[in-house]
Coordinates of N, CA and C in Angstrom, one line a residue:
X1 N 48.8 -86.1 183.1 CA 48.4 -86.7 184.3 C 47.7 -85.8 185.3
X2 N 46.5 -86.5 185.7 CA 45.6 -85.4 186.6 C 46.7 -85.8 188.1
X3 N 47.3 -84.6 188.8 CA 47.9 -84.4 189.6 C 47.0 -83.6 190.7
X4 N 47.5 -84.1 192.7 CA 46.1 -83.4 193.4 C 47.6 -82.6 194.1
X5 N 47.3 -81.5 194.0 CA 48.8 -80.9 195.3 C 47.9 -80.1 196.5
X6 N 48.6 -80.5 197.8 CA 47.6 -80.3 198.7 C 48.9 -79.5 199.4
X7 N 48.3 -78.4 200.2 CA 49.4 -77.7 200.9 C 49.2 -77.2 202.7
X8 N 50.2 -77.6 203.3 CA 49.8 -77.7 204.7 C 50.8 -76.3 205.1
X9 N 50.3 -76.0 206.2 CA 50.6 -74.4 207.0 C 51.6 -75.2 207.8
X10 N 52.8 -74.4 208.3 CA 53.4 -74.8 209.6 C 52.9 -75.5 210.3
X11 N 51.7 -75.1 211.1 CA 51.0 -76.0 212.2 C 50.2 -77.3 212.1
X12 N 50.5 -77.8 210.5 CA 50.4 -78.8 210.3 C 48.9 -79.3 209.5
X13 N 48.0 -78.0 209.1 CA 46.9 -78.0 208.9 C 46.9 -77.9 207.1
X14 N 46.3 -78.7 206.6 CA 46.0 -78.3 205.2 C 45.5 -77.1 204.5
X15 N 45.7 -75.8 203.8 CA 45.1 -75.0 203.0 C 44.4 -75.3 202.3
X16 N 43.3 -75.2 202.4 CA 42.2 -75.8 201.6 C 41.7 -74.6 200.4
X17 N 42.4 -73.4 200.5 CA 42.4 -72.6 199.9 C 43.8 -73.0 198.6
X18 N 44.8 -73.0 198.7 CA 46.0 -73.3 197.9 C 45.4 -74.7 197.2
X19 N 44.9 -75.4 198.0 CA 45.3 -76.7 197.5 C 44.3 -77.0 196.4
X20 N 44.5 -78.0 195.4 CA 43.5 -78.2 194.4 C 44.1 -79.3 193.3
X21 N 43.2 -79.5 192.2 CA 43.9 -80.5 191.4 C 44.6 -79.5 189.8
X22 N 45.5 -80.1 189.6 CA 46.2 -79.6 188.4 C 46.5 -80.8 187.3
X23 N 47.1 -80.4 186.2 CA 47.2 -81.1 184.9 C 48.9 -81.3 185.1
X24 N 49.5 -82.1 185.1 CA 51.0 -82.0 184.9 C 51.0 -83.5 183.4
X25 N 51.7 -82.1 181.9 CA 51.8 -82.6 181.1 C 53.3 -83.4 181.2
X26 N 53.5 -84.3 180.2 CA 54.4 -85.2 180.4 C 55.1 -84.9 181.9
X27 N 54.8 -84.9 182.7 CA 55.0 -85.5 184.3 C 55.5 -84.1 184.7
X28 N 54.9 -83.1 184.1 CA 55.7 -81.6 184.8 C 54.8 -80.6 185.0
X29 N 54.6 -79.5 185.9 CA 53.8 -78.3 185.9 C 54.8 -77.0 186.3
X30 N 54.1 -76.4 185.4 CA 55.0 -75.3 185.7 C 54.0 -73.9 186.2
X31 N 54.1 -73.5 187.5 CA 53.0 -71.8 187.5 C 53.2 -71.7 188.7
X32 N 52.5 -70.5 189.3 CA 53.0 -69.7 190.2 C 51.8 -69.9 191.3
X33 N 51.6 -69.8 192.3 CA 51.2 -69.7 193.7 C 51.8 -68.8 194.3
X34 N 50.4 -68.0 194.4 CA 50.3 -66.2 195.0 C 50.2 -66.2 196.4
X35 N 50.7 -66.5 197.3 CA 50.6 -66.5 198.7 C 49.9 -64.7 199.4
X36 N 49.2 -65.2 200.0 CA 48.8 -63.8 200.6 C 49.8 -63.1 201.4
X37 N 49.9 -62.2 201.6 CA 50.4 -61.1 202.6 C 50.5 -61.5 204.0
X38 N 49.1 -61.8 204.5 CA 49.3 -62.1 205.7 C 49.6 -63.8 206.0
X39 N 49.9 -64.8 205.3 CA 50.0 -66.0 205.2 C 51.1 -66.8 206.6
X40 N 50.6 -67.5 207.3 CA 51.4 -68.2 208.1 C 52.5 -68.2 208.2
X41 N 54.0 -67.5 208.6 CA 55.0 -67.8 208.3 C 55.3 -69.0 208.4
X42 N 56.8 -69.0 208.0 CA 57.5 -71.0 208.6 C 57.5 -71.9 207.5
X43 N 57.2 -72.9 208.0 CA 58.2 -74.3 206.7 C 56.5 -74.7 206.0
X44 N 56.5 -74.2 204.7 CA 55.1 -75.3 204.4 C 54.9 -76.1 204.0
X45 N 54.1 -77.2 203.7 CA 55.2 -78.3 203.1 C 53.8 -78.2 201.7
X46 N 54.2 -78.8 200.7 CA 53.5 -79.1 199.3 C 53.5 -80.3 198.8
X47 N 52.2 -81.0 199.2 CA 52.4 -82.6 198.2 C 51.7 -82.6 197.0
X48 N 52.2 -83.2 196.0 CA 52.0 -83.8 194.7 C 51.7 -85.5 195.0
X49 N 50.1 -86.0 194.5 CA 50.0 -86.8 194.0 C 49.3 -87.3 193.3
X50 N 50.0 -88.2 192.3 CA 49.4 -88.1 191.0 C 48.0 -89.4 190.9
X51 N 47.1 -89.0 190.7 CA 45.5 -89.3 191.1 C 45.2 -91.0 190.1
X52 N 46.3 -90.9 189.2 CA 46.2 -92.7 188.9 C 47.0 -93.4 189.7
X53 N 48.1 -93.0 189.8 CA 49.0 -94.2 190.0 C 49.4 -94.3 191.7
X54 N 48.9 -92.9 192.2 CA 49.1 -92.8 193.4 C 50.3 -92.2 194.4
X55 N 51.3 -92.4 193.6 CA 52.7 -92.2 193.7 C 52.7 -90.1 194.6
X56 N 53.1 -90.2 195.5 CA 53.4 -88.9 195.9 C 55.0 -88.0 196.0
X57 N 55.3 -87.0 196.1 CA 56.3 -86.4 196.4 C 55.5 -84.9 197.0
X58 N 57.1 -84.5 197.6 CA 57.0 -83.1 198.7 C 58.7 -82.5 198.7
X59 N 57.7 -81.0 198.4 CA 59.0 -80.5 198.7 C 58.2 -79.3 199.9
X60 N 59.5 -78.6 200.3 CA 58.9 -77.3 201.6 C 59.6 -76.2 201.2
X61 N 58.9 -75.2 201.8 CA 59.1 -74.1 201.0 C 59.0 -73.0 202.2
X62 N 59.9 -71.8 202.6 CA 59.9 -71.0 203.9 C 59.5 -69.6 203.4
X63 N 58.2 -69.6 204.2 CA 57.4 -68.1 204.2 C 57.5 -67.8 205.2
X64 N 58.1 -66.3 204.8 CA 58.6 -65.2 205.8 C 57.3 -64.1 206.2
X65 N 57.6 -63.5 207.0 CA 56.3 -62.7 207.2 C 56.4 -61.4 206.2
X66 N 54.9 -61.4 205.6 CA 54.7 -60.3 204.9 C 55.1 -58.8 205.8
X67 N 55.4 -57.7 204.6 CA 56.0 -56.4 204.6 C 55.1 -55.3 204.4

């Protein structure tokens, strides 16, 4: 399933850099997202939606400030 995951910063704005379309085989993806160093701290949130059927989900994810 061609899947689009779009990912928003704390302040509510989309990363247009992170975000992009992926392949999720029988309804799963599995890989890593390399966050920069200096990246937004705070809650980010991550949507999945899958590009036929429309259907979305979100999970959030807390980045701390880089070291």
């Amino acid at each position: 399933h061609p899947v689009r995951l779009e990912f928003f910063r704390p302040d509510g704005k989309m990363s247009y850099f992170y975000s992009g379309n992926i392949t999720a085989r029988k309804g799963l993806w599995k890989g890593k997202i390399h966050l920069a160093l200096n990246e937004m701290p705070g809650t980010w949130q991550i949507v999945a939606k899958d590009i036929i059927s429309g259907e979305k989900q979100s999970i959030t994810i807390n980045v701390e400030k880089g070291k």
